[in-house]
Amino acid sequence: MVTKQPLSLNHHNPTPAFDEGQVQTQQDALEQEHFLALQEISSRISAILDLGRLLDELIQRVMTTFGYYNVLIFLTDDKGEDLYLAASGRPLTREMQERRFKIGSGGLVGRAASAVISIFVPDVSECDFCTPSGPTILSEMAIPMLVGGLLVGVMDVESDQVGAFKEWDLQLMNTLANQVAASIKAIQLLQESRANTMALEQQTHTMMLISRIAATLTSSLDASEILDRTVRHLVELSNTDYGGVFIMEQNKQHGLVLAEYPTRQLADQRFSYPRTSSSVQQMLEMGIPHVIEDAVNHPLLAPFREQIAPLDIRSLLLVPLVARSDMIGVLFLASLGQQRTFSGEELEICQTIASQAGVAVANARLLQDIQQQKRALARKTQELTEESSKLDVILRNIADGLVVTDNTGRIILSNPVFREMAGLTPDRSLRGFLLAGCFPVTGLQSLTVQALRVPGQVFTENLEMPDGRVLKASATAMRLLPTLLDPEQEKRIAGVATILRDITHEVEVDRMKTDFISTVSHELRSPLTTILGFTNLVQRDIRRSVASYVEADEEASHTIERILENLTIIENESQRLTRIVNDLLDVSKMEAGRIKWRMSKVSLDKVINGAVAATTALAEENDLSIQVYLPPQGLPPVYGNHDRLIQVMINLLSNAIKFTRRGRIEVRGWRLNVHDGMLDISDPAPPIYRSNPTAQKMLADLQFSAGEWVLVSITDTGIGIPVKSMPHIFEKFTQGGKVLTEKPKGTGLGLAICKEIIEYHKGLIWADSEQAQGSTFSFALPLRSQAPEDTPSIPIEE
Ligand code: ADP
């Protein structure tokens, strides 16, 4: 509420009236004049658009027109809580100039403002809350300046006389105050809007600058160029003397100043990054910028004091440079020679630009990494291409066929020789094709399947091709090599590599050899029979007819005796020759597949006992005993040829007897169950297989296919076999040099025959031996009592 009614704190004594009428007329004329002056002042100042000038003009005019001692204008501050002195008609003390009044409680001015009424004090000395602007002030009036009911300020009129103001003065000033208030408010609003526009313009300018800088930063993909530009822009923008970027090395222990502006001052110097835990450093590491106003003795700079001394850095703005959430360095702006402050806005701009620069640097580094990797990859590819072309040349030029298949039987790699062997165009790539569909013989595929089951083991098979050629195929499954990324990879199988060698010629030569042996032995048999027959005849005739005639003649008797001995030698040697010839015929027939096997269900117990019975006499002759150990329930029957299996047993037993001077011979029959790569050995397996890990490993290496097997072993305590002979003992005509008698007793064909027989039964035969300790010969037959489904039954004639 605005009261226009002036309020007097003292009883106002009107001037004494002596000629009332005249005085009234003079008064009216003065009032009229004052009023016109008021109008004049009002219209003059309303044309002024500068607040200071307006107030000065107003005060001067009021003072001169109305003869007031001083006029002071107080204006409300931004918050509308205080009044501050905006202008005064007379010079004031500094204290008075800075005076502020609280609206409500601050002296006369504050009270008039809060009560929104004009107050005049005729005698300041009687007012306990008045605060006149000087000691000469004796009366005072305070007039609130209002626009639309809102307080703009207070006009404070002072006089150096007591009771200087009258009601009229109050009314006059009240009117003026309200007119002036409107002009003041208008100017204030204008100023405010100008300030706002300027701030807005400034803000827009800054934003545009930032975005322009950001655009120039991101337009480069070279990290050092980005840093150069960032520093240059920031130095120019903040109007600092010098700026730079300190970038840390990978280990974050040292760093270099990579970019500087306007001059290179710290280049080529390595700075150690302080390992302190100061709060400034911690803040920087968290990405928060920091201002050091007095850099001269700041502890953060202590480690580099000497290095930066020539620069004379006085104030510093530090902005962390963050790339991919990692602080990679610090951007700094420095004031040289003299201190300066950095505004919050500058700090903000620097931070914004630094973060843009961080992203740009991160991108540039990423690009650099990618380019490096690309170059490395290109190098690697080049190397690989060279390697692979070398490999290709090798593969093309090896005489053997090579095919590599994956776990599913698809071809990964093949060489021209293989493709030629398969009857395909050598130039055609078979990659991705199924081996089974590319190769005319099924045996190859089953060989690779077999190899897959036991990685690392070489499986061999002779393949007869439709065109009559014979290929020897050797297949191995290869494991992948462990890699850094996948060390477990080696458990996986890369595929199967199969080498095929054309052995048609060797087979042919072998066949011719066998044919020759077979013919020769056949031809040798009849003369041998004749020699034997005639030797016997001559022996008999001599004994019967000649011996009795010469009994008396000692010398003749001696001669006859010698002739008979020689005849026995002829007989023995002829017998041995017959055995050799028979064995030779056997082997050659077996090898040529010309034997007809009578296959049936065979009791291995009977085979073992039969062979033992046949050799016991020979053993006893040599003071040896033969012990047989079989499972209590006996051995299960196998599918095979009874006589041939007896032949194997007799051969092995005769060898054991032949090569054992003292001790004993043990025969064992036992079962073996192979499943999931494990061997279950049943009793009474020879101790060697139960306790000796090496022998067990050897047993495991024998490539037993999964299923049940029957094993028979003959262990002797004889001379044993030298290690170097071991690989050859199953070959034809292999005889271990000096046997007990110095003279070979056998034919060197026994074990070769055994091998042929056992392999015909799809079995395995092998030997373990230790020189001077004894040998164990073993054979294993797959446990089945009839012909396997995949083999055609064999004719029974032998
Ligand atoms: P042989 O007719 O000479 O016995 P084999 O083929 O049966 O021919 O044997 C080949 C060679 O293997 C023998 O000459 C011998 O050196 C060695 N051999 C075979 N069995 C034994 C054994 N039980 N103990 C020691 N050496 C053996």
PDB file of N, CA and C and ligand atoms in Angstrom, residues 583 651-660 714-716 718-722 725 728-739 744-754 769 774-777, ligand 1:
ATOM      1  N   ASP A 583      58.858-125.103 -44.653  1.00  0.00           N
ATOM      2  CA  ASP A 583      58.552-123.774 -44.100  1.00  0.00           C
ATOM      3  C   ASP A 583      58.492-122.722 -45.204  1.00  0.00           C
ATOM      4  N   ASN A 651      55.895-123.675 -32.696  1.00  0.00           N
ATOM      5  CA  ASN A 651      57.043-122.840 -33.095  1.00  0.00           C
ATOM      6  C   ASN A 651      57.571-122.039 -31.915  1.00  0.00           C
ATOM      7  N   LEU A 652      56.643-121.384 -31.196  1.00  0.00           N
ATOM      8  CA  LEU A 652      57.071-120.519 -30.088  1.00  0.00           C
ATOM      9  C   LEU A 652      57.676-121.359 -28.957  1.00  0.00           C
ATOM     10  N   LEU A 653      57.031-122.532 -28.684  1.00  0.00           N
ATOM     11  CA  LEU A 653      57.559-123.397 -27.610  1.00  0.00           C
ATOM     12  C   LEU A 653      58.927-123.956 -27.992  1.00  0.00           C
ATOM     13  N   SER A 654      59.063-124.388 -29.278  1.00  0.00           N
ATOM     14  CA  SER A 654      60.367-124.946 -29.699  1.00  0.00           C
ATOM     15  C   SER A 654      61.449-123.887 -29.577  1.00  0.00           C
ATOM     16  N   ASN A 655      61.120-122.653 -29.988  1.00  0.00           N
ATOM     17  CA  ASN A 655      62.111-121.568 -29.851  1.00  0.00           C
ATOM     18  C   ASN A 655      62.501-121.386 -28.396  1.00  0.00           C
ATOM     19  N   ALA A 656      61.471-121.378 -27.506  1.00  0.00           N
ATOM     20  CA  ALA A 656      61.741-121.183 -26.071  1.00  0.00           C
ATOM     21  C   ALA A 656      62.685-122.272 -25.580  1.00  0.00           C
ATOM     22  N   ILE A 657      62.426-123.513 -26.001  1.00  0.00           N
ATOM     23  CA  ILE A 657      63.283-124.633 -25.556  1.00  0.00           C
ATOM     24  C   ILE A 657      64.681-124.469 -26.146  1.00  0.00           C
ATOM     25  N   LYS A 658      64.680-124.124 -27.453  1.00  0.00           N
ATOM     26  CA  LYS A 658      65.935-124.011 -28.192  1.00  0.00           C
ATOM     27  C   LYS A 658      66.871-122.964 -27.577  1.00  0.00           C
ATOM     28  N   PHE A 659      66.297-121.857 -27.097  1.00  0.00           N
ATOM     29  CA  PHE A 659      67.148-120.759 -26.641  1.00  0.00           C
ATOM     30  C   PHE A 659      67.235-120.640 -25.114  1.00  0.00           C
ATOM     31  N   THR A 660      66.874-121.781 -24.415  1.00  0.00           N
ATOM     32  CA  THR A 660      66.953-121.724 -22.951  1.00  0.00           C
ATOM     33  C   THR A 660      67.833-122.859 -22.448  1.00  0.00           C
ATOM     34  N   ILE A 714      54.258-117.054 -24.031  1.00  0.00           N
ATOM     35  CA  ILE A 714      55.224-118.128 -23.702  1.00  0.00           C
ATOM     36  C   ILE A 714      56.467-117.411 -23.180  1.00  0.00           C
ATOM     37  N   THR A 715      56.738-117.632 -21.889  1.00  0.00           N
ATOM     38  CA  THR A 715      57.865-116.961 -21.264  1.00  0.00           C
ATOM     39  C   THR A 715      58.963-117.974 -20.968  1.00  0.00           C
ATOM     40  N   ASP A 716      60.178-117.620 -21.385  1.00  0.00           N
ATOM     41  CA  ASP A 716      61.279-118.529 -21.053  1.00  0.00           C
ATOM     42  C   ASP A 716      62.328-117.810 -20.225  1.00  0.00           C
ATOM     43  N   GLY A 718      65.530-117.935 -21.007  1.00  0.00           N
ATOM     44  CA  GLY A 718      66.665-118.209 -21.880  1.00  0.00           C
ATOM     45  C   GLY A 718      67.585-117.024 -22.114  1.00  0.00           C
ATOM     46  N   ILE A 719      68.228-117.063 -23.278  1.00  0.00           N
ATOM     47  CA  ILE A 719      69.299-116.099 -23.551  1.00  0.00           C
ATOM     48  C   ILE A 719      68.792-114.697 -23.887  1.00  0.00           C
ATOM     49  N   GLY A 720      67.522-114.629 -24.228  1.00  0.00           N
ATOM     50  CA  GLY A 720      66.982-113.316 -24.573  1.00  0.00           C
ATOM     51  C   GLY A 720      67.398-112.884 -25.962  1.00  0.00           C
ATOM     52  N   ILE A 721      66.915-111.724 -26.365  1.00  0.00           N
ATOM     53  CA  ILE A 721      67.174-111.244 -27.729  1.00  0.00           C
ATOM     54  C   ILE A 721      67.818-109.860 -27.641  1.00  0.00           C
ATOM     55  N   PRO A 722      68.911-109.658 -28.353  1.00  0.00           N
ATOM     56  CA  PRO A 722      69.531-108.325 -28.311  1.00  0.00           C
ATOM     57  C   PRO A 722      68.539-107.269 -28.817  1.00  0.00           C
ATOM     58  N   SER A 725      68.213-106.628 -32.450  1.00  0.00           N
ATOM     59  CA  SER A 725      67.589-107.653 -33.294  1.00  0.00           C
ATOM     60  C   SER A 725      66.072-107.638 -33.201  1.00  0.00           C
ATOM     61  N   HIS A 728      63.589-107.121 -36.020  1.00  0.00           N
ATOM     62  CA  HIS A 728      63.683-107.969 -37.219  1.00  0.00           C
ATOM     63  C   HIS A 728      63.303-109.424 -36.998  1.00  0.00           C
ATOM     64  N   ILE A 729      63.057-109.805 -35.756  1.00  0.00           N
ATOM     65  CA  ILE A 729      62.911-111.251 -35.517  1.00  0.00           C
ATOM     66  C   ILE A 729      61.711-111.878 -36.222  1.00  0.00           C
ATOM     67  N   PHE A 730      60.709-111.062 -36.565  1.00  0.00           N
ATOM     68  CA  PHE A 730      59.550-111.641 -37.254  1.00  0.00           C
ATOM     69  C   PHE A 730      59.718-111.620 -38.780  1.00  0.00           C
ATOM     70  N   GLU A 731      60.925-111.163 -39.219  1.00  0.00           N
ATOM     71  CA  GLU A 731      61.155-111.157 -40.666  1.00  0.00           C
ATOM     72  C   GLU A 731      61.690-112.518 -41.090  1.00  0.00           C
ATOM     73  N   LYS A 732      61.507-112.812 -42.395  1.00  0.00           N
ATOM     74  CA  LYS A 732      61.952-114.107 -42.923  1.00  0.00           C
ATOM     75  C   LYS A 732      63.476-114.240 -42.830  1.00  0.00           C
ATOM     76  N   PHE A 733      63.924-115.435 -42.612  1.00  0.00           N
ATOM     77  CA  PHE A 733      65.353-115.782 -42.568  1.00  0.00           C
ATOM     78  C   PHE A 733      66.146-114.997 -41.528  1.00  0.00           C
ATOM     79  N   THR A 734      65.476-114.543 -40.501  1.00  0.00           N
ATOM     80  CA  THR A 734      66.222-113.864 -39.441  1.00  0.00           C
ATOM     81  C   THR A 734      66.596-114.905 -38.396  1.00  0.00           C
ATOM     82  N   GLN A 735      67.871-115.003 -38.200  1.00  0.00           N
ATOM     83  CA  GLN A 735      68.329-115.948 -37.189  1.00  0.00           C
ATOM     84  C   GLN A 735      69.300-115.241 -36.293  1.00  0.00           C
ATOM     85  N   GLY A 736      69.041-115.406 -35.017  1.00  0.00           N
ATOM     86  CA  GLY A 736      69.934-114.758 -34.045  1.00  0.00           C
ATOM     87  C   GLY A 736      71.253-115.483 -34.017  1.00  0.00           C
ATOM     88  N   GLY A 737      72.183-115.033 -34.810  1.00  0.00           N
ATOM     89  CA  GLY A 737      73.552-115.508 -34.965  1.00  0.00           C
ATOM     90  C   GLY A 737      73.919-116.747 -34.168  1.00  0.00           C
ATOM     91  N   LYS A 738      74.700-116.527 -33.139  1.00  0.00           N
ATOM     92  CA  LYS A 738      75.247-117.673 -32.429  1.00  0.00           C
ATOM     93  C   LYS A 738      74.263-118.161 -31.390  1.00  0.00           C
ATOM     94  N   VAL A 739      73.572-119.203 -31.721  1.00  0.00           N
ATOM     95  CA  VAL A 739      72.690-119.815 -30.734  1.00  0.00           C
ATOM     96  C   VAL A 739      73.526-120.756 -29.895  1.00  0.00           C
ATOM     97  N   PRO A 744      73.138-122.933 -36.426  1.00  0.00           N
ATOM     98  CA  PRO A 744      71.705-122.658 -36.419  1.00  0.00           C
ATOM     99  C   PRO A 744      70.880-123.938 -36.401  1.00  0.00           C
ATOM    100  N   LYS A 745      69.915-123.925 -35.466  1.00  0.00           N
ATOM    101  CA  LYS A 745      69.079-125.099 -35.351  1.00  0.00           C
ATOM    102  C   LYS A 745      67.835-124.972 -36.215  1.00  0.00           C
ATOM    103  N   GLY A 746      67.428-123.720 -36.420  1.00  0.00           N
ATOM    104  CA  GLY A 746      66.137-123.532 -37.092  1.00  0.00           C
ATOM    105  C   GLY A 746      66.311-123.129 -38.537  1.00  0.00           C
ATOM    106  N   THR A 747      65.262-122.535 -39.036  1.00  0.00           N
ATOM    107  CA  THR A 747      65.245-122.151 -40.438  1.00  0.00           C
ATOM    108  C   THR A 747      65.218-120.643 -40.597  1.00  0.00           C
ATOM    109  N   GLY A 748      64.955-119.933 -39.495  1.00  0.00           N
ATOM    110  CA  GLY A 748      64.816-118.474 -39.589  1.00  0.00           C
ATOM    111  C   GLY A 748      63.480-118.098 -40.188  1.00  0.00           C
ATOM    112  N   LEU A 749      62.570-119.061 -40.270  1.00  0.00           N
ATOM    113  CA  LEU A 749      61.276-118.790 -40.881  1.00  0.00           C
ATOM    114  C   LEU A 749      60.122-118.950 -39.896  1.00  0.00           C
ATOM    115  N   GLY A 750      60.424-119.588 -38.727  1.00  0.00           N
ATOM    116  CA  GLY A 750      59.375-119.911 -37.752  1.00  0.00           C
ATOM    117  C   GLY A 750      58.531-118.714 -37.348  1.00  0.00           C
ATOM    118  N   LEU A 751      59.195-117.643 -36.917  1.00  0.00           N
ATOM    119  CA  LEU A 751      58.442-116.489 -36.429  1.00  0.00           C
ATOM    120  C   LEU A 751      57.694-115.791 -37.567  1.00  0.00           C
ATOM    121  N   ALA A 752      58.314-115.811 -38.779  1.00  0.00           N
ATOM    122  CA  ALA A 752      57.630-115.192 -39.929  1.00  0.00           C
ATOM    123  C   ALA A 752      56.325-115.942 -40.201  1.00  0.00           C
ATOM    124  N   ILE A 753      56.386-117.279 -40.090  1.00  0.00           N
ATOM    125  CA  ILE A 753      55.174-118.083 -40.303  1.00  0.00           C
ATOM    126  C   ILE A 753      54.139-117.760 -39.226  1.00  0.00           C
ATOM    127  N   CYS A 754      54.612-117.724 -37.944  1.00  0.00           N
ATOM    128  CA  CYS A 754      53.693-117.394 -36.836  1.00  0.00           C
ATOM    129  C   CYS A 754      52.978-116.082 -37.113  1.00  0.00           C
ATOM    130  N   SER A 769      61.692-108.884 -24.490  1.00  0.00           N
ATOM    131  CA  SER A 769      62.847-109.692 -24.104  1.00  0.00           C
ATOM    132  C   SER A 769      63.893-108.858 -23.400  1.00  0.00           C
ATOM    133  N   GLY A 774      65.640-113.668 -20.449  1.00  0.00           N
ATOM    134  CA  GLY A 774      64.569-114.466 -21.031  1.00  0.00           C
ATOM    135  C   GLY A 774      63.699-113.652 -21.951  1.00  0.00           C
ATOM    136  N   SER A 775      62.798-114.358 -22.597  1.00  0.00           N
ATOM    137  CA  SER A 775      61.924-113.685 -23.559  1.00  0.00           C
ATOM    138  C   SER A 775      60.484-114.090 -23.296  1.00  0.00           C
ATOM    139  N   THR A 776      59.582-113.204 -23.676  1.00  0.00           N
ATOM    140  CA  THR A 776      58.162-113.543 -23.643  1.00  0.00           C
ATOM    141  C   THR A 776      57.597-113.263 -25.017  1.00  0.00           C
ATOM    142  N   PHE A 777      57.144-114.300 -25.668  1.00  0.00           N
ATOM    143  CA  PHE A 777      56.479-114.133 -26.967  1.00  0.00           C
ATOM    144  C   PHE A 777      54.977-114.216 -26.714  1.00  0.00           C
TER     145      PHE A 777
HETATM  146  P1  ADP B   1      64.676-120.020 -36.003  1.00  0.00           P
HETATM  147  O1  ADP B   1      64.308-121.120 -36.907  1.00  0.00           O
HETATM  148  O2  ADP B   1      66.046-119.572 -36.124  1.00  0.00           O
HETATM  149  O3  ADP B   1      64.223-120.274 -34.642  1.00  0.00           O
HETATM  150  P2  ADP B   1      62.666-118.089 -35.877  1.00  0.00           P
HETATM  151  O4  ADP B   1      62.024-117.265 -36.932  1.00  0.00           O
HETATM  152  O5  ADP B   1      61.809-119.018 -35.142  1.00  0.00           O
HETATM  153  O6  ADP B   1      63.840-118.859 -36.569  1.00  0.00           O
HETATM  154  O7  ADP B   1      63.426-117.184 -34.897  1.00  0.00           O
HETATM  155  C1  ADP B   1      64.218-116.123 -35.401  1.00  0.00           C
HETATM  156  C2  ADP B   1      65.242-115.732 -34.402  1.00  0.00           C
HETATM  157  O8  ADP B   1      64.639-115.128 -33.272  1.00  0.00           O
HETATM  158  C3  ADP B   1      65.985-116.849 -33.780  1.00  0.00           C
HETATM  159  O9  ADP B   1      67.051-117.251 -34.616  1.00  0.00           O
HETATM  160  C4  ADP B   1      66.461-116.270 -32.487  1.00  0.00           C
HETATM  161  O10 ADP B   1      67.604-115.504 -32.684  1.00  0.00           O
HETATM  162  C5  ADP B   1      65.358-115.397 -32.071  1.00  0.00           C
HETATM  163  N1  ADP B   1      64.470-116.093 -31.120  1.00  0.00           N
HETATM  164  C6  ADP B   1      63.267-116.638 -31.372  1.00  0.00           C
HETATM  165  N2  ADP B   1      62.715-117.103 -30.231  1.00  0.00           N
HETATM  166  C7  ADP B   1      63.618-116.868 -29.235  1.00  0.00           C
HETATM  167  C8  ADP B   1      63.619-117.127 -27.820  1.00  0.00           C
HETATM  168  N3  ADP B   1      62.612-117.713 -27.203  1.00  0.00           N
HETATM  169  N4  ADP B   1      64.696-116.710 -27.127  1.00  0.00           N
HETATM  170  C9  ADP B   1      65.723-116.096 -27.746  1.00  0.00           C
HETATM  171  N5  ADP B   1      65.766-115.824 -29.047  1.00  0.00           N
HETATM  172  C10 ADP B   1      64.719-116.225 -29.807  1.00  0.00           C
END
